[in-house]
Amino acid sequence: MAADQAAVSAVAAISAVMDWRSSPDARAAAFAYLESIKSGDVRALVSTSFLLVQKDQASEIRLHGFKMLQHLVRFRWEELNVAERNEFANLTVNLISEVVGPHEEWALKSQTAALVAEVVRREGVSLWNTLFPSIVSLSNSGPIEAELVAMILRWLPEDITVHNEDLEGDRRRTLLRGLTESLSQILPLLYSLLEKHFVAALSAHTNQQMELAKQHVGTITAVLNAVNAYAEWAPVTDIAKYGLIHGCGSLLSYSDFRLHACEFFKVICQRKRPADVAILEYDAAMSNIFQLLMKISQDFLVRSRMQPSAIDESEYEFAMCICETMVALGSSNMQCILADGARTLHFLQQMLEYYQHYRISLHFQSLLFWLVVLREPAKAKSVAHVSSDTPTSGNSASTGGSSTEKEKKGVSTLITDEIYSTILDVTFKRMLKRSTSASSGLLELWSEELEGKSDFSNYRAKLVCLVFS
């Protein structure tokens, strides 16, 4: 009864905080009351919060309830005894059934998944191993349930991929170790969901079952978001082993999924080969990615030459992502490209086409690649902006530098006078022109609206560096 009354008071306080008509004093008093619940008796916080997330509450009330539950798990979990934690975990998993309706808000699904993942992160691998069979069973119930499972999988490694000052080093290492041990369960499940719901989406679309097709598309998108969360840290060899490179590569040709799929490859291509990995397996995986990207890139470049007016903005956005990914691949994993001289030359020709491209955004991305190739390795590292699987220090740093130098020299032997001449020609054209009114033909010149590209003087400085490389 006390919990019910506390929940009623909490609902009134949340409504007051969110109501723009509330006076500043009323809003401040309501906020203070909610904070007192969060900092008060932990068991009262549990009971009140679970009442707030019930399905009969308004969406904004439920969302606030989920935030309160997440706060409890993150900051006050240790105040519950073992039996209470187990009960809390069971109640949290049961909440999934509350948000599986076809018209349920995405935010509520996401918060439910985030809460489940938060509990798993706190309790560790033992709870995950207990929950996994039911998670798999839930994913087989339908596209909405599978979407929720994908969301849970996406949130699980959040404390690994996102810096969290509240997470101690030991806890983070324990979480990383536990999730790494679970990859043999998680990655095959993600691939299975990707394949199953892609086939189902095509079938539903063919049969004109548009609402069902939309649900499967939502599931595929959620799975891709989850896959991208693991692409940042899971071993590349494991990602390849369980079919995710093949699965994401298959989606590059579909407009609904291609940006998410390309983001997966961009994240992987930014990583460098760690010292403790099976070299042949790693290089084979990256070579496979290289071939997938080259095919998609070639298709775009041909269309761009033949029918530039037929390419819409969404295709240019995708091409930009492909180009960024290829720059990352060439900057961080050149050893995979150099394995075949003919393929390397083809790669260089494509990057040259991007450098010549009338779209400034594509030209600029290619500029970063040519700076990496033509400048000394030490400076190239500062331009590439790529991450590494493992930090380099001591002897490993020396080895990495030697490897980069060898790769650079290997590429340099394939850069012909014609390539140099073309680079210089394009560079001088873009260096001397800035105003769009002075443009000729299709050439798109510098724009201050280019996000993240700094200003024209810095851009021109990069062109000058390229000339004198």
Short mmCIF file of C-alpha atoms in Angstrom, two decimals:
data_model
loop_
_atom_site.label_atom_id
_atom_site.label_comp_id
_atom_site.label_asym_id
_atom_site.label_seq_id
_atom_site.Cartn_x
_atom_site.Cartn_y
_atom_site.Cartn_z
CA MET A 1 0.00 0.00 0.00
CA ALA A 2 2.84 2.36 0.89
CA ALA A 3 4.52 1.50 -2.43
CA ASP A 4 1.30 2.29 -4.30
CA GLN A 5 1.05 5.67 -2.62
CA ALA A 6 4.70 6.41 -3.31
CA ALA A 7 4.15 5.52 -6.96
CA VAL A 8 1.12 7.84 -7.16
CA SER A 9 3.19 10.66 -5.66
CA ALA A 10 6.05 9.89 -8.07
CA VAL A 11 3.69 10.00 -11.06
CA ALA A 12 2.44 13.42 -9.92
CA ALA A 13 6.02 14.65 -9.48
CA ILE A 14 7.11 13.41 -12.93
CA SER A 15 4.09 15.07 -14.50
CA ALA A 16 4.89 18.35 -12.72
CA VAL A 17 8.52 18.27 -13.86
CA MET A 18 7.51 17.68 -17.48
CA ASP A 19 4.58 20.12 -17.57
CA TRP A 20 5.69 23.45 -19.06
CA ARG A 21 2.85 25.13 -17.18
CA SER A 22 4.35 24.20 -13.78
CA SER A 23 5.81 27.08 -11.83
CA PRO A 24 9.57 27.04 -11.17
CA ASP A 25 8.92 26.35 -7.48
CA ALA A 26 6.56 23.47 -8.25
CA ARG A 27 9.01 21.98 -10.72
CA ALA A 28 11.90 22.29 -8.27
CA ALA A 29 9.86 20.66 -5.47
CA ALA A 30 8.83 17.79 -7.77
CA PHE A 31 12.42 17.24 -8.88
CA ALA A 32 13.62 17.22 -5.26
CA TYR A 33 10.97 14.62 -4.38
CA LEU A 34 12.09 12.32 -7.20
CA GLU A 35 15.72 12.70 -6.14
CA SER A 36 14.71 11.79 -2.58
CA ILE A 37 13.22 8.52 -3.87
CA LYS A 38 16.44 7.72 -5.74
CA SER A 39 18.59 8.39 -2.69
CA GLY A 40 16.17 6.97 -0.10
CA ASP A 41 15.48 3.41 1.02
CA VAL A 42 16.71 1.13 -1.77
CA ARG A 43 13.84 -1.36 -1.41
CA ALA A 44 11.28 1.43 -1.61
CA LEU A 45 13.10 2.61 -4.74
CA VAL A 46 12.78 -0.86 -6.26
CA SER A 47 9.07 -1.26 -5.55
CA THR A 48 8.17 2.28 -6.63
CA SER A 49 10.19 2.08 -9.85
CA PHE A 50 8.68 -1.24 -10.92
CA LEU A 51 5.21 0.22 -10.41
CA LEU A 52 6.15 3.18 -12.60
CA VAL A 53 7.14 0.98 -15.56
CA GLN A 54 3.90 -0.99 -15.66
CA LYS A 55 2.08 -0.95 -18.96
CA ASP A 56 -0.91 1.00 -17.66
CA GLN A 57 1.28 4.06 -17.02
CA ALA A 58 1.84 6.82 -19.58
CA SER A 59 4.95 6.50 -21.74
CA GLU A 60 6.81 9.40 -20.10
CA ILE A 61 6.13 7.89 -16.66
CA ARG A 62 7.41 4.49 -17.77
CA LEU A 63 10.54 6.00 -19.29
CA HIS A 64 11.32 7.81 -16.04
CA GLY A 65 10.74 4.56 -14.14
CA PHE A 66 13.27 2.79 -16.34
CA LYS A 67 15.79 5.56 -15.69
CA MET A 68 15.28 5.11 -11.94
CA LEU A 69 15.79 1.33 -12.22
CA GLN A 70 18.96 1.83 -14.25
CA HIS A 71 20.21 4.30 -11.64
CA LEU A 72 19.61 1.70 -8.94
CA VAL A 73 21.46 -1.04 -10.81
CA ARG A 74 24.41 1.18 -11.64
CA PHE A 75 24.87 2.92 -8.31
CA ARG A 76 23.05 1.01 -5.55
CA TRP A 77 23.16 -2.62 -6.62
CA GLU A 78 25.41 -3.69 -3.77
CA GLU A 79 22.78 -2.61 -1.22
CA LEU A 80 20.54 -5.52 -2.27
CA ASN A 81 21.21 -9.01 -0.95
CA VAL A 82 21.69 -12.02 -3.23
CA ALA A 83 18.04 -13.12 -3.09
CA GLU A 84 16.84 -9.60 -3.84
CA ARG A 85 19.19 -9.31 -6.79
CA ASN A 86 17.91 -12.58 -8.23
CA GLU A 87 14.33 -11.44 -7.83
CA PHE A 88 15.18 -8.08 -9.40
CA ALA A 89 16.80 -9.87 -12.37
CA ASN A 90 13.72 -12.06 -12.87
CA LEU A 91 11.38 -9.07 -12.71
CA THR A 92 13.56 -7.22 -15.21
CA VAL A 93 13.48 -10.07 -17.72
CA ASN A 94 9.71 -10.33 -17.29
CA LEU A 95 9.41 -6.68 -18.33
CA ILE A 96 10.34 -7.72 -21.87
CA SER A 97 6.84 -9.13 -22.35
CA GLU A 98 5.45 -5.66 -21.55
CA VAL A 99 7.08 -4.03 -24.58
CA VAL A 100 6.67 -6.60 -27.37
CA GLY A 101 3.53 -5.06 -28.85
CA PRO A 102 3.76 -4.07 -32.54
CA HIS A 103 2.90 -0.47 -31.70
CA GLU A 104 5.07 -0.08 -28.61
CA GLU A 105 7.36 2.95 -28.64
CA TRP A 106 10.96 2.34 -29.65
CA ALA A 107 12.24 4.32 -26.65
CA LEU A 108 10.51 1.94 -24.22
CA LYS A 109 11.94 -1.09 -26.02
CA SER A 110 15.39 0.44 -25.91
CA GLN A 111 15.18 1.30 -22.20
CA THR A 112 13.93 -2.18 -21.35
CA ALA A 113 16.83 -3.75 -23.26
CA ALA A 114 19.29 -1.35 -21.63
CA LEU A 115 18.01 -2.30 -18.17
CA VAL A 116 18.34 -6.04 -18.85
CA ALA A 117 21.88 -5.48 -20.15
CA GLU A 118 22.74 -3.33 -17.13
CA VAL A 119 21.66 -6.11 -14.76
CA VAL A 120 23.70 -8.68 -16.72
CA ARG A 121 26.77 -6.44 -16.63
CA ARG A 122 26.44 -6.08 -12.87
CA GLU A 123 25.86 -9.77 -12.15
CA GLY A 124 28.38 -11.06 -14.64
CA VAL A 125 28.70 -14.06 -16.92
CA SER A 126 26.93 -16.45 -14.56
CA LEU A 127 23.64 -14.59 -14.97
CA TRP A 128 24.16 -14.29 -18.71
CA ASN A 129 24.72 -18.04 -19.01
CA THR A 130 21.52 -18.60 -17.05
CA LEU A 131 19.53 -16.18 -19.21
CA PHE A 132 20.96 -17.14 -22.60
CA PRO A 133 18.63 -20.10 -23.35
CA SER A 134 15.58 -17.95 -22.62
CA ILE A 135 17.08 -15.11 -24.70
CA VAL A 136 17.47 -17.47 -27.66
CA SER A 137 13.94 -18.78 -27.16
CA LEU A 138 12.60 -15.23 -27.05
CA SER A 139 14.39 -14.35 -30.28
CA ASN A 140 12.57 -17.20 -32.03
CA SER A 141 9.13 -15.87 -31.04
CA GLY A 142 8.87 -13.23 -33.75
CA PRO A 143 10.51 -10.14 -35.27
CA ILE A 144 9.56 -7.81 -32.40
CA GLU A 145 10.98 -10.16 -29.78
CA ALA A 146 14.10 -10.68 -31.91
CA GLU A 147 14.51 -6.91 -32.16
CA LEU A 148 14.50 -6.68 -28.35
CA VAL A 149 17.08 -9.45 -28.09
CA ALA A 150 19.29 -7.59 -30.57
CA MET A 151 18.92 -4.44 -28.47
CA ILE A 152 19.99 -6.34 -25.35
CA LEU A 153 23.03 -7.72 -27.18
CA ARG A 154 23.85 -4.23 -28.41
CA TRP A 155 23.79 -2.78 -24.86
CA LEU A 156 25.80 -5.57 -23.22
CA PRO A 157 29.28 -4.27 -24.19
CA GLU A 158 28.46 -0.60 -23.61
CA ASP A 159 30.88 -0.29 -20.69
CA ILE A 160 33.63 -1.62 -22.96
CA THR A 161 32.97 0.65 -25.93
CA VAL A 162 31.96 3.81 -24.01
CA HIS A 163 34.20 5.36 -21.37
CA ASN A 164 32.55 5.22 -17.96
CA GLU A 165 34.25 6.95 -15.06
CA ASP A 166 32.06 5.07 -12.57
CA LEU A 167 33.35 1.67 -13.73
CA GLU A 168 36.48 0.49 -11.97
CA GLY A 169 39.29 -1.02 -14.02
CA ASP A 170 38.88 -4.49 -12.47
CA ARG A 171 35.16 -4.56 -13.19
CA ARG A 172 35.74 -3.46 -16.78
CA ARG A 173 38.37 -6.17 -17.30
CA THR A 174 36.06 -8.75 -15.78
CA LEU A 175 33.25 -7.66 -18.09
CA LEU A 176 35.54 -7.77 -21.12
CA ARG A 177 36.79 -11.23 -20.20
CA GLY A 178 33.26 -12.51 -19.62
CA LEU A 179 31.89 -11.13 -22.87
CA THR A 180 34.91 -12.42 -24.79
CA GLU A 181 34.19 -15.89 -23.43
CA SER A 182 30.56 -15.49 -24.54
CA LEU A 183 31.36 -14.47 -28.13
CA SER A 184 30.96 -18.07 -29.27
CA GLN A 185 27.29 -17.74 -28.23
CA ILE A 186 26.64 -14.10 -29.12
CA LEU A 187 28.17 -13.81 -32.60
CA PRO A 188 26.46 -16.91 -34.07
CA LEU A 189 23.14 -15.70 -32.64
CA LEU A 190 23.61 -12.30 -34.30
CA TYR A 191 24.41 -13.93 -37.64
CA SER A 192 21.42 -16.25 -37.32
CA LEU A 193 19.09 -13.32 -36.61
CA LEU A 194 20.54 -11.33 -39.51
CA GLU A 195 20.08 -14.17 -41.99
CA LYS A 196 16.66 -15.28 -40.73
CA HIS A 197 15.03 -11.86 -40.71
CA PHE A 198 16.58 -10.75 -43.98
CA VAL A 199 15.04 -13.74 -45.73
CA ALA A 200 11.76 -13.14 -43.88
CA ALA A 201 11.73 -9.46 -44.86
CA LEU A 202 12.18 -10.32 -48.54
CA SER A 203 9.43 -12.93 -48.33
CA ALA A 204 7.01 -10.57 -46.58
CA HIS A 205 7.71 -7.83 -49.12
CA THR A 206 7.14 -10.24 -52.01
CA ASN A 207 3.81 -11.25 -50.48
CA GLN A 208 2.81 -7.61 -49.96
CA GLN A 209 2.80 -8.05 -46.17
CA MET A 210 4.19 -4.58 -45.63
CA GLU A 211 3.61 -4.30 -41.88
CA LEU A 212 5.34 -7.62 -41.28
CA ALA A 213 8.16 -6.64 -43.63
CA LYS A 214 8.60 -3.41 -41.66
CA GLN A 215 8.96 -5.40 -38.43
CA HIS A 216 11.64 -7.62 -39.96
CA VAL A 217 13.48 -4.55 -41.28
CA GLY A 218 13.44 -3.10 -37.75
CA THR A 219 14.93 -6.32 -36.44
CA ILE A 220 17.70 -6.32 -39.06
CA THR A 221 18.58 -2.72 -38.20
CA ALA A 222 18.73 -3.59 -34.50
CA VAL A 223 20.98 -6.57 -35.25
CA LEU A 224 23.32 -4.39 -37.33
CA ASN A 225 23.53 -1.88 -34.48
CA ALA A 226 24.46 -4.74 -32.17
CA VAL A 227 27.03 -6.12 -34.61
CA ASN A 228 28.66 -2.68 -34.82
CA ALA A 229 29.02 -2.61 -31.03
CA TYR A 230 31.09 -5.83 -31.19
CA ALA A 231 33.05 -4.74 -34.27
CA GLU A 232 34.87 -2.21 -32.08
CA TRP A 233 36.58 -4.78 -29.85
CA ALA A 234 35.76 -8.43 -30.66
CA PRO A 235 38.62 -10.27 -32.44
CA VAL A 236 38.33 -9.75 -36.20
CA THR A 237 39.05 -13.44 -36.73
CA ASP A 238 36.02 -14.38 -34.59
CA ILE A 239 33.81 -11.89 -36.42
CA ALA A 240 34.86 -13.51 -39.70
CA LYS A 241 34.61 -17.05 -38.34
CA TYR A 242 30.95 -16.65 -37.39
CA GLY A 243 29.90 -15.23 -40.75
CA LEU A 244 29.27 -11.59 -39.89
CA ILE A 245 31.60 -10.21 -42.59
CA HIS A 246 29.73 -12.25 -45.17
CA GLY A 247 26.35 -11.30 -43.70
CA CYS A 248 27.01 -7.57 -43.57
CA GLY A 249 28.62 -7.67 -47.00
CA SER A 250 25.43 -9.11 -48.45
CA LEU A 251 23.49 -6.10 -47.14
CA LEU A 252 25.66 -3.48 -48.84
CA SER A 253 23.45 -3.69 -51.93
CA TYR A 254 20.21 -2.88 -50.09
CA SER A 255 19.34 0.76 -49.47
CA ASP A 256 17.56 0.05 -46.17
CA PHE A 257 20.67 -1.49 -44.61
CA ARG A 258 23.73 -0.34 -46.52
CA LEU A 259 24.74 2.54 -44.23
CA HIS A 260 24.58 0.37 -41.10
CA ALA A 261 26.47 -2.41 -42.88
CA CYS A 262 29.11 0.00 -44.16
CA GLU A 263 29.55 1.40 -40.65
CA PHE A 264 30.41 -2.14 -39.52
CA PHE A 265 33.18 -2.36 -42.11
CA LYS A 266 34.44 1.13 -41.32
CA VAL A 267 34.84 0.25 -37.65
CA ILE A 268 36.72 -2.96 -38.47
CA CYS A 269 38.95 -1.31 -41.08
CA GLN A 270 40.07 1.30 -38.53
CA ARG A 271 41.59 -1.44 -36.40
CA LYS A 272 45.15 -2.64 -36.81
CA ARG A 273 46.37 -6.20 -36.73
CA PRO A 274 47.35 -7.03 -33.13
CA ALA A 275 50.58 -8.85 -32.40
CA ASP A 276 48.92 -11.88 -30.78
CA VAL A 277 46.55 -12.77 -33.64
CA ALA A 278 46.72 -15.52 -36.25
CA ILE A 279 48.17 -13.44 -39.09
CA LEU A 280 46.88 -15.54 -41.99
CA GLU A 281 43.33 -15.61 -40.62
CA TYR A 282 43.32 -11.88 -39.89
CA ASP A 283 44.73 -10.94 -43.29
CA ALA A 284 42.25 -13.28 -45.01
CA ALA A 285 39.36 -11.55 -43.23
CA MET A 286 40.61 -8.08 -44.19
CA SER A 287 41.25 -9.20 -47.76
CA ASN A 288 37.67 -10.40 -47.95
CA ILE A 289 36.47 -6.99 -46.74
CA PHE A 290 38.74 -5.33 -49.30
CA GLN A 291 37.13 -7.25 -52.15
CA LEU A 292 33.60 -6.44 -50.95
CA LEU A 293 34.38 -2.74 -50.72
CA MET A 294 36.13 -2.62 -54.09
CA LYS A 295 33.11 -4.09 -55.87
CA ILE A 296 30.63 -1.67 -54.28
CA SER A 297 33.00 1.24 -54.86
CA GLN A 298 33.53 0.33 -58.50
CA ASP A 299 29.77 0.19 -59.10
CA PHE A 300 29.35 3.69 -57.68
CA LEU A 301 32.29 5.20 -59.57
CA VAL A 302 31.05 3.81 -62.88
CA ARG A 303 27.58 5.26 -62.30
CA SER A 304 29.11 8.52 -61.17
CA ARG A 305 31.01 8.81 -64.46
CA MET A 306 28.19 7.68 -66.71
CA GLN A 307 25.08 9.11 -65.04
CA PRO A 308 26.01 11.68 -62.37
CA SER A 309 22.57 13.30 -62.47
CA ALA A 310 20.91 9.97 -61.64
CA ILE A 311 22.68 9.67 -58.26
CA ASP A 312 20.67 11.02 -55.34
CA GLU A 313 21.88 12.32 -51.98
CA SER A 314 21.36 9.00 -50.19
CA GLU A 315 23.70 7.32 -52.67
CA TYR A 316 26.31 10.04 -52.17
CA GLU A 317 26.01 9.55 -48.41
CA PHE A 318 26.63 5.84 -48.87
CA ALA A 319 29.55 6.50 -51.23
CA MET A 320 31.04 8.81 -48.62
CA CYS A 321 30.88 6.00 -46.06
CA ILE A 322 32.45 3.55 -48.53
CA CYS A 323 35.24 6.00 -49.31
CA GLU A 324 35.93 6.62 -45.60
CA THR A 325 36.06 2.88 -45.06
CA MET A 326 38.51 2.35 -47.91
CA VAL A 327 40.71 5.16 -46.56
CA ALA A 328 40.71 3.43 -43.16
CA LEU A 329 41.53 0.10 -44.77
CA GLY A 330 44.40 1.57 -46.78
CA SER A 331 45.73 3.49 -43.78
CA SER A 332 45.57 0.70 -41.20
CA ASN A 333 45.69 -2.58 -43.10
CA MET A 334 47.84 -1.96 -46.14
CA GLN A 335 49.46 -5.37 -45.74
CA CYS A 336 46.23 -7.00 -46.93
CA ILE A 337 46.11 -4.86 -50.07
CA LEU A 338 49.77 -5.37 -50.96
CA ALA A 339 49.35 -9.14 -51.17
CA ASP A 340 48.34 -8.76 -54.83
CA GLY A 341 50.01 -6.12 -57.01
CA ALA A 342 47.16 -5.99 -59.55
CA ARG A 343 44.55 -5.51 -56.83
CA THR A 344 46.70 -2.85 -55.19
CA LEU A 345 46.91 -0.92 -58.44
CA HIS A 346 43.15 -1.21 -58.89
CA PHE A 347 42.70 0.13 -55.36
CA LEU A 348 44.98 3.09 -56.10
CA GLN A 349 43.05 3.85 -59.28
CA GLN A 350 39.80 3.94 -57.35
CA MET A 351 41.26 6.22 -54.69
CA LEU A 352 42.53 8.45 -57.48
CA GLU A 353 39.01 8.63 -58.93
CA TYR A 354 37.70 9.71 -55.55
CA TYR A 355 40.41 12.38 -55.43
CA GLN A 356 39.27 13.61 -58.85
CA HIS A 357 35.60 13.45 -57.93
CA TYR A 358 33.56 16.64 -58.33
CA ARG A 359 32.03 16.08 -54.88
CA ILE A 360 34.24 17.85 -52.35
CA SER A 361 33.38 15.40 -49.57
CA LEU A 362 34.61 12.39 -51.56
CA HIS A 363 37.68 14.29 -52.75
CA PHE A 364 38.53 15.30 -49.19
CA GLN A 365 38.35 11.74 -47.85
CA SER A 366 40.64 10.54 -50.61
CA LEU A 367 43.03 13.39 -49.79
CA LEU A 368 43.55 11.82 -46.35
CA PHE A 369 44.51 8.53 -47.99
CA TRP A 370 47.04 10.09 -50.35
CA LEU A 371 48.61 11.97 -47.45
CA VAL A 372 49.06 8.62 -45.67
CA VAL A 373 50.62 7.00 -48.73
CA LEU A 374 52.89 9.83 -49.84
CA ARG A 375 54.04 11.32 -46.55
CA GLU A 376 56.39 9.70 -44.06
CA PRO A 377 54.72 7.14 -41.74
CA ALA A 378 55.16 9.23 -38.60
CA LYS A 379 53.08 12.06 -40.01
CA ALA A 380 50.65 9.68 -41.67
CA LYS A 381 49.60 8.31 -38.33
CA SER A 382 48.41 11.72 -37.23
CA VAL A 383 46.27 12.09 -40.35
CA ALA A 384 44.65 8.66 -40.48
CA HIS A 385 42.80 8.97 -37.14
CA VAL A 386 42.48 5.23 -36.77
CA SER A 387 42.19 3.08 -33.67
CA SER A 388 44.15 -0.02 -32.76
CA ASP A 389 43.12 -3.30 -31.20
CA THR A 390 45.98 -3.04 -28.72
CA PRO A 391 48.19 -0.18 -27.54
CA THR A 392 51.73 -0.22 -28.91
CA SER A 393 54.73 0.24 -26.70
CA GLY A 394 58.36 -0.73 -26.49
CA ASN A 395 59.41 -3.24 -29.13
CA SER A 396 55.91 -3.52 -30.58
CA ALA A 397 55.96 0.17 -31.53
CA SER A 398 59.25 -0.31 -33.33
CA THR A 399 57.91 -3.33 -35.20
CA GLY A 400 54.75 -1.42 -36.20
CA GLY A 401 56.81 1.46 -37.56
CA SER A 402 58.96 -0.89 -39.63
CA SER A 403 55.86 -2.61 -41.00
CA THR A 404 54.29 0.71 -41.96
CA GLU A 405 57.47 1.78 -43.73
CA LYS A 406 57.55 -1.44 -45.74
CA GLU A 407 53.93 -1.00 -46.72
CA LYS A 408 54.54 2.60 -47.78
CA LYS A 409 57.49 1.61 -49.95
CA GLY A 410 55.46 -1.22 -51.49
CA VAL A 411 52.70 1.18 -52.52
CA SER A 412 55.16 3.81 -53.75
CA THR A 413 56.54 1.42 -56.36
CA LEU A 414 53.05 1.17 -57.88
CA ILE A 415 52.38 4.92 -58.07
CA THR A 416 53.03 5.87 -61.68
CA ASP A 417 53.96 9.24 -63.15
CA GLU A 418 50.41 9.43 -64.51
CA ILE A 419 48.98 9.11 -60.99
CA TYR A 420 51.35 11.81 -59.70
CA SER A 421 50.42 14.08 -62.59
CA THR A 422 46.69 13.62 -61.98
CA ILE A 423 47.06 14.31 -58.26
CA LEU A 424 48.97 17.52 -58.95
CA ASP A 425 46.47 18.64 -61.57
CA VAL A 426 43.49 18.17 -59.24
CA THR A 427 45.36 19.70 -56.31
CA PHE A 428 46.16 22.94 -58.14
CA LYS A 429 42.59 23.28 -59.39
CA ARG A 430 41.15 22.95 -55.92
CA MET A 431 43.85 25.00 -54.25
CA LEU A 432 43.19 28.06 -56.39
CA LYS A 433 39.42 28.00 -56.38
CA ARG A 434 37.19 28.64 -53.42
CA SER A 435 34.11 30.56 -54.48
CA THR A 436 31.32 28.43 -55.94
CA SER A 437 30.54 31.26 -58.36
CA ALA A 438 33.89 30.66 -60.02
CA SER A 439 33.27 26.96 -60.45
CA SER A 440 33.15 25.33 -63.82
CA GLY A 441 31.15 22.30 -64.85
CA LEU A 442 30.18 19.94 -62.06
CA LEU A 443 33.16 20.68 -59.82
CA GLU A 444 31.94 21.27 -56.27
CA LEU A 445 34.32 23.60 -54.49
CA TRP A 446 35.03 24.20 -50.84
CA SER A 447 32.09 24.84 -48.56
CA GLU A 448 32.27 26.04 -44.96
CA GLU A 449 29.29 23.82 -44.27
CA LEU A 450 31.37 20.67 -44.68
CA GLU A 451 31.02 19.05 -41.29
CA GLY A 452 34.23 18.19 -39.48
CA LYS A 453 36.50 19.41 -42.30
CA SER A 454 37.87 22.46 -40.42
CA ASP A 455 38.30 25.61 -42.50
CA PHE A 456 39.61 26.28 -45.99
CA SER A 457 43.08 27.28 -44.83
CA ASN A 458 43.59 23.92 -43.12
CA TYR A 459 42.25 22.14 -46.16
CA ARG A 460 44.63 24.05 -48.41
CA ALA A 461 47.48 23.27 -46.01
CA LYS A 462 46.77 19.58 -46.56
CA LEU A 463 46.89 20.11 -50.31
CA VAL A 464 50.25 21.86 -49.96
CA CYS A 465 51.56 18.97 -47.85
CA LEU A 466 50.45 16.58 -50.56
CA VAL A 467 52.27 18.58 -53.26
CA PHE A 468 55.53 18.54 -51.31
CA SER A 469 55.25 14.92 -50.14
#
